[in-house]
C-alpha cells in the first residue's frame, strides 16, 4: 500500500512538473508579446505603466478565476509579479523622445548611482547625455555649452555648493536637482539660474530595473511650462508624479525618513551594546520578527554619509528628535511604574488617532509578511 | 500610422489576455494535482512542507527558465506564490493522526483566535477536541477527565493563574502552553503537573491559512519522549520546530519583540503629538517609506492588552528600555553638536558589528520592497 502510494505520488509530481514546464512556455510567450507592445508604445510615446488598463485587466482575470475555482488573489499576485518583469523588459526598446530638439542633458554627478540611472533613461529616450563628475570641472564650460537640461545629482551636503559653482546656463536651460531634501537646493537653483527651475525627489533607490509605478515628487520652481515636456518624459518612463511644495515635502521627510533612520541607527547601536546574538535572533525568525530586524540592519549595509546627510542636513530634525525623546521618556515612566492600564489607554487613543490607517497598514504589511514567508527556505 | 498602431496594440493585448487565460487553466490543473498529492500525504502521514523536494524542484525550474530566456527569479517567485496556495488547500483533506489512541485534547482558551486555529488543526487530524473557555470552569472536571493533552492558550497575564487553577490531570497527560513568553509559564506548568510538560511559542499570528514553513519554538519541560508524537504532529501540519531554552527564548523576544513594539508605540505617540498628516505622508509613498509607516501603524490595529502584556510581562524589559534610552541620548548629543563625523564613525562600527547580516538584511528587505511595489495601484 505504502509502495503503491509512493508510485502514485511520483506520478502526480511528474504531472505537476509538466504543468510547471507549460507555465514556463507561457511566460516566454507572454514576455515576447509584451516586448512587441513595448515597440509600439515606444513609437507612440505611450507611458509603460497604464494604470487603468492594468486595473481593468486584473479585475477581469479575478472574475474568470472565481468562475474556475482559482483563488482570485492568486492570479492577481502572479500577474503583478509577471508585469514587473514586463516593465523592466520594456526598457530594452527605449522610450519615445518627447523633446528631440532640446540641447544636451548634462548630469552633474552622473557617475553616481542615481546619476547613472537617469543618464541611461535619458539616453534610452534619444537625448544626448553629458556627464560631469568631480574631476571634470576644468572642462565645465565645454560640457555645459548649449545645455538643454542640467541635472544636479550629488550628495546632499554638496548640492548647494555645486549649484553655486555652475556656470551661467543658456536662458531656456532647465535646471533641476534629485536631492532628497528640497527647500535648500530649490532656493539655491532659483538664485543661480534665472530660467526654468524644478526640484525633483525620486522616491526610490538607484538599483531599479524600471521606474514603473515609482513616485517622483515634483517641487515647482519657475517657468513650469518650459519643463512640462520633461515631466511628461518621466511619466513615459513609468513613474507617477506627485506635486508638493518644498516645505511640505521636507516636513514629511523629517517625520518619517530622517526620524526612522535616526531611531534605526539608535536601535543598531543598542543591539550592539546589548551584545545581541544576531544568528540566534534569526533562529527565532517569524516573518515579522525578521522584518523588524531587517529594517534596522539594512541601514548598515548602506553608506554612512548618505544617512548622515539625511539626518544632519535639516536643522528641524533636531527638534523632532527631542520631541521623540520626550515621548520615549513618558512611555518609559509607564514601564517603570508598571502602569499597564495607562499604557493601554494611551494605546487606544493613538489607535483612534490612526483611525482607518491602522487597519490599512496592517493589511498591507500582512500581505508582505505572507510573501516573505513564501520566500523562506530551510536554513 | 497611429491608427494602425493602435489596432496592432489591441491585437497584442488580446493575445496577452489569451495567454493569461491559459495561465488560469494551468493553475486550475495544478491545484487539482496538488490536492491529489494532499490525499496521499494524508494517508501516509507525510508533512505538507517538503523542503528538499521544494528546493530541488525550484532549482530545476530555474535552470530550464534560463535555457528559455525566462528570468529564473521570475519562475521561482511565481512557483513560491503558487505553493502557498497549495499548502493552504492541503488543509482541506486533513492530516494524518500520529497518536490515535491518545485521550481528548483540551484547549483552555479555545475560543480565542490562536486556540481556534489549534483546535481546527487537531480536529483536522482526527483528535477529539474539547474547548474550555472562561465560562466553562464550573464544568472543568468533566472537560478535563481523561485528557490526553491540555493546551493553555490564554492571554499572557492570565497564563500562570490559569495553570495554577488546573485540576489534577491524568499522569500521562501532556501539558503545554502557547504563550509568547516561556520561562514563567513553563515553571508554572512543571509545578502544577508531574507528568510530561512542554512550552511552545508559535511564531506567527492566528490568521494563517496554513502552518507551512512557520516556526514553532519548543522549550522542553519534562518527559520529552511522551510528547515526541505531538511535535511530529506539528511537523505534519507543516511547521518547523526550533528548540531553545526558555531563558534564551525570552531574552531574544525582549531584544526584538518587546523593544520593537515599545519603540513603535513611542513612534505612534510621537506622530500623533507632532500632528502628522498621515494622508499627506502616504502621498509621498515610496515602498520603504510606506513600510516604515506600516510597521508602526499596524501595531495600533491590534489589541492594546496583547502588546501591554508583551511589553510589561517581563521585568528585564525595563532594563533594556533604559539602555536604549541611553543610546538614544548619546546619539541625540551627536545631533545637537552637529557631529556628523562621529555619527559616521559610529555608523561604520555598527555596520562592522552587523557584518554579513547587514547585506543579508538589505537583500531580503529589497525583495520585499519590490513585491510591495508590484502591489501598488493608482491611489
mmCIF file with all atom_site columns, N, CA and C in Angstrom, chain A residues 133-187:
data_model
loop_
_atom_site.group_PDB
_atom_site.id
_atom_site.type_symbol
_atom_site.label_atom_id
_atom_site.label_alt_id
_atom_site.label_comp_id
_atom_site.label_asym_id
_atom_site.label_entity_id
_atom_site.label_seq_id
_atom_site.pdbx_PDB_ins_code
_atom_site.Cartn_x
_atom_site.Cartn_y
_atom_site.Cartn_z
_atom_site.occupancy
_atom_site.B_iso_or_equiv
_atom_site.pdbx_formal_charge
_atom_site.auth_seq_id
_atom_site.auth_comp_id
_atom_site.auth_asym_id
_atom_site.auth_atom_id
_atom_site.pdbx_PDB_model_num
ATOM 1   N N  . UNK A 1 133 ? 31.548 64.778 -13.746 1.00 0.00 ? 133 UNK A N  1
ATOM 2   C CA . UNK A 1 133 ? 31.870 64.302 -12.409 1.00 0.00 ? 133 UNK A CA 1
ATOM 3   C C  . UNK A 1 133 ? 32.982 65.170 -11.810 1.00 0.00 ? 133 UNK A C  1
ATOM 4   N N  . UNK A 1 134 ? 33.298 64.908 -10.525 1.00 0.00 ? 134 UNK A N  1
ATOM 5   C CA . UNK A 1 134 ? 34.241 65.757 -9.779  1.00 0.00 ? 134 UNK A CA 1
ATOM 6   C C  . UNK A 1 134 ? 35.424 66.241 -10.613 1.00 0.00 ? 134 UNK A C  1
ATOM 7   N N  . UNK A 1 135 ? 36.083 65.302 -11.311 1.00 0.00 ? 135 UNK A N  1
ATOM 8   C CA . UNK A 1 135 ? 37.327 65.630 -11.998 1.00 0.00 ? 135 UNK A CA 1
ATOM 9   C C  . UNK A 1 135 ? 37.101 66.429 -13.285 1.00 0.00 ? 135 UNK A C  1
ATOM 10  N N  . UNK A 1 136 ? 35.820 66.618 -13.679 1.00 0.00 ? 136 UNK A N  1
ATOM 11  C CA . UNK A 1 136 ? 35.549 67.244 -14.967 1.00 0.00 ? 136 UNK A CA 1
ATOM 12  C C  . UNK A 1 136 ? 35.342 68.748 -14.908 1.00 0.00 ? 136 UNK A C  1
ATOM 13  N N  . UNK A 1 137 ? 35.432 69.341 -13.691 1.00 0.00 ? 137 UNK A N  1
ATOM 14  C CA . UNK A 1 137 ? 35.144 70.768 -13.577 1.00 0.00 ? 137 UNK A CA 1
ATOM 15  C C  . UNK A 1 137 ? 36.044 71.652 -14.442 1.00 0.00 ? 137 UNK A C  1
ATOM 16  N N  . UNK A 1 138 ? 37.311 71.278 -14.645 1.00 0.00 ? 138 UNK A N  1
ATOM 17  C CA . UNK A 1 138 ? 38.131 72.126 -15.533 1.00 0.00 ? 138 UNK A CA 1
ATOM 18  C C  . UNK A 1 138 ? 37.526 72.272 -16.933 1.00 0.00 ? 138 UNK A C  1
ATOM 19  N N  . UNK A 1 139 ? 36.772 71.252 -17.378 1.00 0.00 ? 139 UNK A N  1
ATOM 20  C CA . UNK A 1 139 ? 36.152 71.327 -18.714 1.00 0.00 ? 139 UNK A CA 1
ATOM 21  C C  . UNK A 1 139 ? 34.699 71.768 -18.658 1.00 0.00 ? 139 UNK A C  1
ATOM 22  N N  . UNK A 1 140 ? 34.310 72.327 -17.504 1.00 0.00 ? 140 UNK A N  1
ATOM 23  C CA . UNK A 1 140 ? 32.890 72.627 -17.295 1.00 0.00 ? 140 UNK A CA 1
ATOM 24  C C  . UNK A 1 140 ? 32.307 73.453 -18.437 1.00 0.00 ? 140 UNK A C  1
ATOM 25  N N  . UNK A 1 141 ? 33.042 74.458 -18.890 1.00 0.00 ? 141 UNK A N  1
ATOM 26  C CA . UNK A 1 141 ? 32.469 75.370 -19.874 1.00 0.00 ? 141 UNK A CA 1
ATOM 27  C C  . UNK A 1 141 ? 32.036 74.625 -21.133 1.00 0.00 ? 141 UNK A C  1
ATOM 28  N N  . UNK A 1 142 ? 32.924 73.725 -21.600 1.00 0.00 ? 142 UNK A N  1
ATOM 29  C CA . UNK A 1 142 ? 32.609 72.935 -22.793 1.00 0.00 ? 142 UNK A CA 1
ATOM 30  C C  . UNK A 1 142 ? 31.419 72.017 -22.537 1.00 0.00 ? 142 UNK A C  1
ATOM 31  N N  . UNK A 1 143 ? 31.430 71.394 -21.359 1.00 0.00 ? 143 UNK A N  1
ATOM 32  C CA . UNK A 1 143 ? 30.364 70.422 -21.064 1.00 0.00 ? 143 UNK A CA 1
ATOM 33  C C  . UNK A 1 143 ? 28.995 71.099 -20.998 1.00 0.00 ? 143 UNK A C  1
ATOM 34  N N  . UNK A 1 144 ? 28.950 72.298 -20.385 1.00 0.00 ? 144 UNK A N  1
ATOM 35  C CA . UNK A 1 144 ? 27.656 72.967 -20.215 1.00 0.00 ? 144 UNK A CA 1
ATOM 36  C C  . UNK A 1 144 ? 27.215 73.730 -21.464 1.00 0.00 ? 144 UNK A C  1
ATOM 37  N N  . UNK A 1 145 ? 28.108 73.893 -22.444 1.00 0.00 ? 145 UNK A N  1
ATOM 38  C CA . UNK A 1 145 ? 27.757 74.793 -23.557 1.00 0.00 ? 145 UNK A CA 1
ATOM 39  C C  . UNK A 1 145 ? 26.560 74.230 -24.324 1.00 0.00 ? 145 UNK A C  1
ATOM 40  N N  . UNK A 1 146 ? 25.558 75.063 -24.485 1.00 0.00 ? 146 UNK A N  1
ATOM 41  C CA . UNK A 1 146 ? 24.349 74.686 -25.221 1.00 0.00 ? 146 UNK A CA 1
ATOM 42  C C  . UNK A 1 146 ? 23.439 73.736 -24.486 1.00 0.00 ? 146 UNK A C  1
ATOM 43  N N  . UNK A 1 147 ? 23.663 73.525 -23.175 1.00 0.00 ? 147 UNK A N  1
ATOM 44  C CA . UNK A 1 147 ? 22.872 72.550 -22.414 1.00 0.00 ? 147 UNK A CA 1
ATOM 45  C C  . UNK A 1 147 ? 21.373 72.868 -22.474 1.00 0.00 ? 147 UNK A C  1
ATOM 46  N N  . UNK A 1 148 ? 20.565 71.834 -22.661 1.00 0.00 ? 148 UNK A N  1
ATOM 47  C CA . UNK A 1 148 ? 19.114 71.999 -22.647 1.00 0.00 ? 148 UNK A CA 1
ATOM 48  C C  . UNK A 1 148 ? 18.550 71.682 -21.261 1.00 0.00 ? 148 UNK A C  1
ATOM 49  N N  . UNK A 1 149 ? 19.229 70.781 -20.566 1.00 0.00 ? 149 UNK A N  1
ATOM 50  C CA . UNK A 1 149 ? 18.818 70.387 -19.209 1.00 0.00 ? 149 UNK A CA 1
ATOM 51  C C  . UNK A 1 149 ? 20.083 70.192 -18.392 1.00 0.00 ? 149 UNK A C  1
ATOM 52  N N  . UNK A 1 150 ? 20.074 70.673 -17.143 1.00 0.00 ? 150 UNK A N  1
ATOM 53  C CA . UNK A 1 150 ? 21.156 70.357 -16.212 1.00 0.00 ? 150 UNK A CA 1
ATOM 54  C C  . UNK A 1 150 ? 20.549 69.664 -14.996 1.00 0.00 ? 150 UNK A C  1
ATOM 55  N N  . UNK A 1 151 ? 21.027 68.428 -14.746 1.00 0.00 ? 151 UNK A N  1
ATOM 56  C CA . UNK A 1 151 ? 20.518 67.630 -13.622 1.00 0.00 ? 151 UNK A CA 1
ATOM 57  C C  . UNK A 1 151 ? 21.603 67.585 -12.555 1.00 0.00 ? 151 UNK A C  1
ATOM 58  N N  . UNK A 1 152 ? 21.291 68.070 -11.348 1.00 0.00 ? 152 UNK A N  1
ATOM 59  C CA . UNK A 1 152 ? 22.269 68.011 -10.261 1.00 0.00 ? 152 UNK A CA 1
ATOM 60  C C  . UNK A 1 152 ? 21.970 66.772 -9.426  1.00 0.00 ? 152 UNK A C  1
ATOM 61  N N  . UNK A 1 153 ? 22.888 65.807 -9.452  1.00 0.00 ? 153 UNK A N  1
ATOM 62  C CA . UNK A 1 153 ? 22.684 64.547 -8.739  1.00 0.00 ? 153 UNK A CA 1
ATOM 63  C C  . UNK A 1 153 ? 23.936 64.240 -7.928  1.00 0.00 ? 153 UNK A C  1
ATOM 64  N N  . UNK A 1 154 ? 24.116 64.995 -6.829  1.00 0.00 ? 154 UNK A N  1
ATOM 65  C CA . UNK A 1 154 ? 25.309 64.853 -5.983  1.00 0.00 ? 154 UNK A CA 1
ATOM 66  C C  . UNK A 1 154 ? 24.848 64.656 -4.540  1.00 0.00 ? 154 UNK A C  1
ATOM 67  N N  . UNK A 1 155 ? 25.741 64.234 -3.635  1.00 0.00 ? 155 UNK A N  1
ATOM 68  C CA . UNK A 1 155 ? 25.324 64.056 -2.241  1.00 0.00 ? 155 UNK A CA 1
ATOM 69  C C  . UNK A 1 155 ? 24.710 65.337 -1.666  1.00 0.00 ? 155 UNK A C  1
ATOM 70  N N  . UNK A 1 156 ? 23.759 65.146 -0.725  1.00 0.00 ? 156 UNK A N  1
ATOM 71  C CA . UNK A 1 156 ? 23.035 66.289 -0.161  1.00 0.00 ? 156 UNK A CA 1
ATOM 72  C C  . UNK A 1 156 ? 23.968 67.408 0.302   1.00 0.00 ? 156 UNK A C  1
ATOM 73  N N  . UNK A 1 157 ? 25.033 67.019 1.028   1.00 0.00 ? 157 UNK A N  1
ATOM 74  C CA . UNK A 1 157 ? 25.860 68.070 1.631   1.00 0.00 ? 157 UNK A CA 1
ATOM 75  C C  . UNK A 1 157 ? 26.645 68.871 0.593   1.00 0.00 ? 157 UNK A C  1
ATOM 76  N N  . UNK A 1 158 ? 26.735 68.363 -0.646  1.00 0.00 ? 158 UNK A N  1
ATOM 77  C CA . UNK A 1 158 ? 27.421 69.105 -1.711  1.00 0.00 ? 158 UNK A CA 1
ATOM 78  C C  . UNK A 1 158 ? 26.477 69.897 -2.601  1.00 0.00 ? 158 UNK A C  1
ATOM 79  N N  . UNK A 1 159 ? 25.188 69.613 -2.500  1.00 0.00 ? 159 UNK A N  1
ATOM 80  C CA . UNK A 1 159 ? 24.260 70.117 -3.511  1.00 0.00 ? 159 UNK A CA 1
ATOM 81  C C  . UNK A 1 159 ? 24.313 71.637 -3.675  1.00 0.00 ? 159 UNK A C  1
ATOM 82  N N  . UNK A 1 160 ? 24.170 72.358 -2.546  1.00 0.00 ? 160 UNK A N  1
ATOM 83  C CA . UNK A 1 160 ? 24.114 73.814 -2.652  1.00 0.00 ? 160 UNK A CA 1
ATOM 84  C C  . UNK A 1 160 ? 25.396 74.382 -3.270  1.00 0.00 ? 160 UNK A C  1
ATOM 85  N N  . UNK A 1 161 ? 26.540 73.896 -2.773  1.00 0.00 ? 161 UNK A N  1
ATOM 86  C CA . UNK A 1 161 ? 27.822 74.377 -3.316  1.00 0.00 ? 161 UNK A CA 1
ATOM 87  C C  . UNK A 1 161 ? 27.950 74.108 -4.804  1.00 0.00 ? 161 UNK A C  1
ATOM 88  N N  . UNK A 1 162 ? 27.570 72.896 -5.205  1.00 0.00 ? 162 UNK A N  1
ATOM 89  C CA . UNK A 1 162 ? 27.674 72.536 -6.619  1.00 0.00 ? 162 UNK A CA 1
ATOM 90  C C  . UNK A 1 162 ? 26.789 73.461 -7.459  1.00 0.00 ? 162 UNK A C  1
ATOM 91  N N  . UNK A 1 163 ? 25.596 73.743 -6.960  1.00 0.00 ? 163 UNK A N  1
ATOM 92  C CA . UNK A 1 163 ? 24.689 74.632 -7.705  1.00 0.00 ? 163 UNK A CA 1
ATOM 93  C C  . UNK A 1 163 ? 25.306 76.032 -7.843  1.00 0.00 ? 163 UNK A C  1
ATOM 94  N N  . UNK A 1 164 ? 25.908 76.515 -6.742  1.00 0.00 ? 164 UNK A N  1
ATOM 95  C CA . UNK A 1 164 ? 26.512 77.855 -6.786  1.00 0.00 ? 164 UNK A CA 1
ATOM 96  C C  . UNK A 1 164 ? 27.692 77.911 -7.751  1.00 0.00 ? 164 UNK A C  1
ATOM 97  N N  . UNK A 1 165 ? 28.306 76.748 -7.944  1.00 0.00 ? 165 UNK A N  1
ATOM 98  C CA . UNK A 1 165 ? 29.500 76.684 -8.790  1.00 0.00 ? 165 UNK A CA 1
ATOM 99  C C  . UNK A 1 165 ? 29.171 76.605 -10.273 1.00 0.00 ? 165 UNK A C  1
ATOM 100 N N  . UNK A 1 166 ? 27.886 76.375 -10.597 1.00 0.00 ? 166 UNK A N  1
ATOM 101 C CA . UNK A 1 166 ? 27.518 76.207 -12.003 1.00 0.00 ? 166 UNK A CA 1
ATOM 102 C C  . UNK A 1 166 ? 27.847 77.466 -12.801 1.00 0.00 ? 166 UNK A C  1
ATOM 103 N N  . UNK A 1 167 ? 28.295 77.309 -14.044 1.00 0.00 ? 167 UNK A N  1
ATOM 104 C CA . UNK A 1 167 ? 28.493 78.484 -14.902 1.00 0.00 ? 167 UNK A CA 1
ATOM 105 C C  . UNK A 1 167 ? 27.135 79.048 -15.320 1.00 0.00 ? 167 UNK A C  1
ATOM 106 N N  . UNK A 1 168 ? 27.158 80.190 -15.976 1.00 0.00 ? 168 UNK A N  1
ATOM 107 C CA . UNK A 1 168 ? 25.907 80.735 -16.499 1.00 0.00 ? 168 UNK A CA 1
ATOM 108 C C  . UNK A 1 168 ? 25.361 79.776 -17.548 1.00 0.00 ? 168 UNK A C  1
ATOM 109 N N  . UNK A 1 169 ? 24.075 79.421 -17.397 1.00 0.00 ? 169 UNK A N  1
ATOM 110 C CA . UNK A 1 169 ? 23.479 78.444 -18.305 1.00 0.00 ? 169 UNK A CA 1
ATOM 111 C C  . UNK A 1 169 ? 22.669 79.174 -19.378 1.00 0.00 ? 169 UNK A C  1
ATOM 112 N N  . UNK A 1 170 ? 22.427 78.525 -20.513 1.00 0.00 ? 170 UNK A N  1
ATOM 113 C CA . UNK A 1 170 ? 21.550 79.147 -21.520 1.00 0.00 ? 170 UNK A CA 1
ATOM 114 C C  . UNK A 1 170 ? 20.212 79.528 -20.895 1.00 0.00 ? 170 UNK A C  1
ATOM 115 N N  . UNK A 1 171 ? 19.608 80.642 -21.338 1.00 0.00 ? 171 UNK A N  1
ATOM 116 C CA . UNK A 1 171 ? 18.377 81.166 -20.732 1.00 0.00 ? 171 UNK A CA 1
ATOM 117 C C  . UNK A 1 171 ? 17.286 80.119 -20.560 1.00 0.00 ? 171 UNK A C  1
ATOM 118 N N  . UNK A 1 172 ? 17.081 79.268 -21.587 1.00 0.00 ? 172 UNK A N  1
ATOM 119 C CA . UNK A 1 172 ? 15.964 78.329 -21.562 1.00 0.00 ? 172 UNK A CA 1
ATOM 120 C C  . UNK A 1 172 ? 16.330 76.974 -20.977 1.00 0.00 ? 172 UNK A C  1
ATOM 121 N N  . UNK A 1 173 ? 17.560 76.836 -20.553 1.00 0.00 ? 173 UNK A N  1
ATOM 122 C CA . UNK A 1 173 ? 18.008 75.556 -19.988 1.00 0.00 ? 173 UNK A CA 1
ATOM 123 C C  . UNK A 1 173 ? 17.192 75.241 -18.723 1.00 0.00 ? 173 UNK A C  1
ATOM 124 N N  . UNK A 1 174 ? 16.744 73.985 -18.592 1.00 0.00 ? 174 UNK A N  1
ATOM 125 C CA . UNK A 1 174 ? 16.013 73.571 -17.397 1.00 0.00 ? 174 UNK A CA 1
ATOM 126 C C  . UNK A 1 174 ? 17.018 73.090 -16.351 1.00 0.00 ? 174 UNK A C  1
ATOM 127 N N  . UNK A 1 175 ? 16.979 73.707 -15.173 1.00 0.00 ? 175 UNK A N  1
ATOM 128 C CA . UNK A 1 175 ? 17.876 73.299 -14.089 1.00 0.00 ? 175 UNK A CA 1
ATOM 129 C C  . UNK A 1 175 ? 17.057 72.523 -13.056 1.00 0.00 ? 175 UNK A C  1
ATOM 130 N N  . UNK A 1 176 ? 17.527 71.327 -12.722 1.00 0.00 ? 176 UNK A N  1
ATOM 131 C CA . UNK A 1 176 ? 16.800 70.525 -11.725 1.00 0.00 ? 176 UNK A CA 1
ATOM 132 C C  . UNK A 1 176 ? 17.778 69.750 -10.865 1.00 0.00 ? 176 UNK A C  1
ATOM 133 N N  . UNK A 1 177 ? 17.312 69.351 -9.667  1.00 0.00 ? 177 UNK A N  1
ATOM 134 C CA . UNK A 1 177 ? 18.146 68.510 -8.806  1.00 0.00 ? 177 UNK A CA 1
ATOM 135 C C  . UNK A 1 177 ? 17.343 67.278 -8.379  1.00 0.00 ? 177 UNK A C  1
ATOM 136 N N  . UNK A 1 178 ? 18.046 66.256 -7.882  1.00 0.00 ? 178 UNK A N  1
ATOM 137 C CA . UNK A 1 178 ? 17.412 64.992 -7.489  1.00 0.00 ? 178 UNK A CA 1
ATOM 138 C C  . UNK A 1 178 ? 17.635 64.699 -6.001  1.00 0.00 ? 178 UNK A C  1
ATOM 139 N N  . UNK A 1 179 ? 17.884 65.737 -5.206  1.00 0.00 ? 179 UNK A N  1
ATOM 140 C CA . UNK A 1 179 ? 18.242 65.553 -3.805  1.00 0.00 ? 179 UNK A CA 1
ATOM 141 C C  . UNK A 1 179 ? 17.016 65.161 -2.981  1.00 0.00 ? 179 UNK A C  1
ATOM 142 N N  . UNK A 1 180 ? 17.253 64.458 -1.866  1.00 0.00 ? 180 UNK A N  1
ATOM 143 C CA . UNK A 1 180 ? 16.109 64.023 -1.061  1.00 0.00 ? 180 UNK A CA 1
ATOM 144 C C  . UNK A 1 180 ? 15.654 65.072 -0.039  1.00 0.00 ? 180 UNK A C  1
ATOM 145 N N  . UNK A 1 181 ? 16.287 66.229 -0.006  1.00 0.00 ? 181 UNK A N  1
ATOM 146 C CA . UNK A 1 181 ? 15.647 67.381 0.643   1.00 0.00 ? 181 UNK A CA 1
ATOM 147 C C  . UNK A 1 181 ? 15.395 68.399 -0.475  1.00 0.00 ? 181 UNK A C  1
ATOM 148 N N  . UNK A 1 182 ? 14.438 69.308 -0.274  1.00 0.00 ? 182 UNK A N  1
ATOM 149 C CA . UNK A 1 182 ? 14.059 70.130 -1.416  1.00 0.00 ? 182 UNK A CA 1
ATOM 150 C C  . UNK A 1 182 ? 14.152 71.641 -1.195  1.00 0.00 ? 182 UNK A C  1
ATOM 151 N N  . UNK A 1 183 ? 13.993 72.131 0.045   1.00 0.00 ? 183 UNK A N  1
ATOM 152 C CA . UNK A 1 183 ? 13.956 73.585 0.202   1.00 0.00 ? 183 UNK A CA 1
ATOM 153 C C  . UNK A 1 183 ? 15.270 74.262 -0.159  1.00 0.00 ? 183 UNK A C  1
ATOM 154 N N  . UNK A 1 184 ? 16.368 73.798 0.451   1.00 0.00 ? 184 UNK A N  1
ATOM 155 C CA . UNK A 1 184 ? 17.656 74.455 0.220   1.00 0.00 ? 184 UNK A CA 1
ATOM 156 C C  . UNK A 1 184 ? 18.112 74.344 -1.247  1.00 0.00 ? 184 UNK A C  1
ATOM 157 N N  . UNK A 1 185 ? 18.078 73.163 -1.855  1.00 0.00 ? 185 UNK A N  1
ATOM 158 C CA . UNK A 1 185 ? 18.522 73.074 -3.248  1.00 0.00 ? 185 UNK A CA 1
ATOM 159 C C  . UNK A 1 185 ? 17.671 73.921 -4.193  1.00 0.00 ? 185 UNK A C  1
ATOM 160 N N  . UNK A 1 186 ? 16.341 73.935 -3.948  1.00 0.00 ? 186 UNK A N  1
ATOM 161 C CA . UNK A 1 186 ? 15.468 74.707 -4.832  1.00 0.00 ? 186 UNK A CA 1
ATOM 162 C C  . UNK A 1 186 ? 15.798 76.202 -4.729  1.00 0.00 ? 186 UNK A C  1
ATOM 163 N N  . UNK A 1 187 ? 15.994 76.672 -3.501  1.00 0.00 ? 187 UNK A N  1
ATOM 164 C CA . UNK A 1 187 ? 16.345 78.082 -3.310  1.00 0.00 ? 187 UNK A CA 1
ATOM 165 C C  . UNK A 1 187 ? 17.679 78.394 -4.007  1.00 0.00 ? 187 UNK A C  1
#
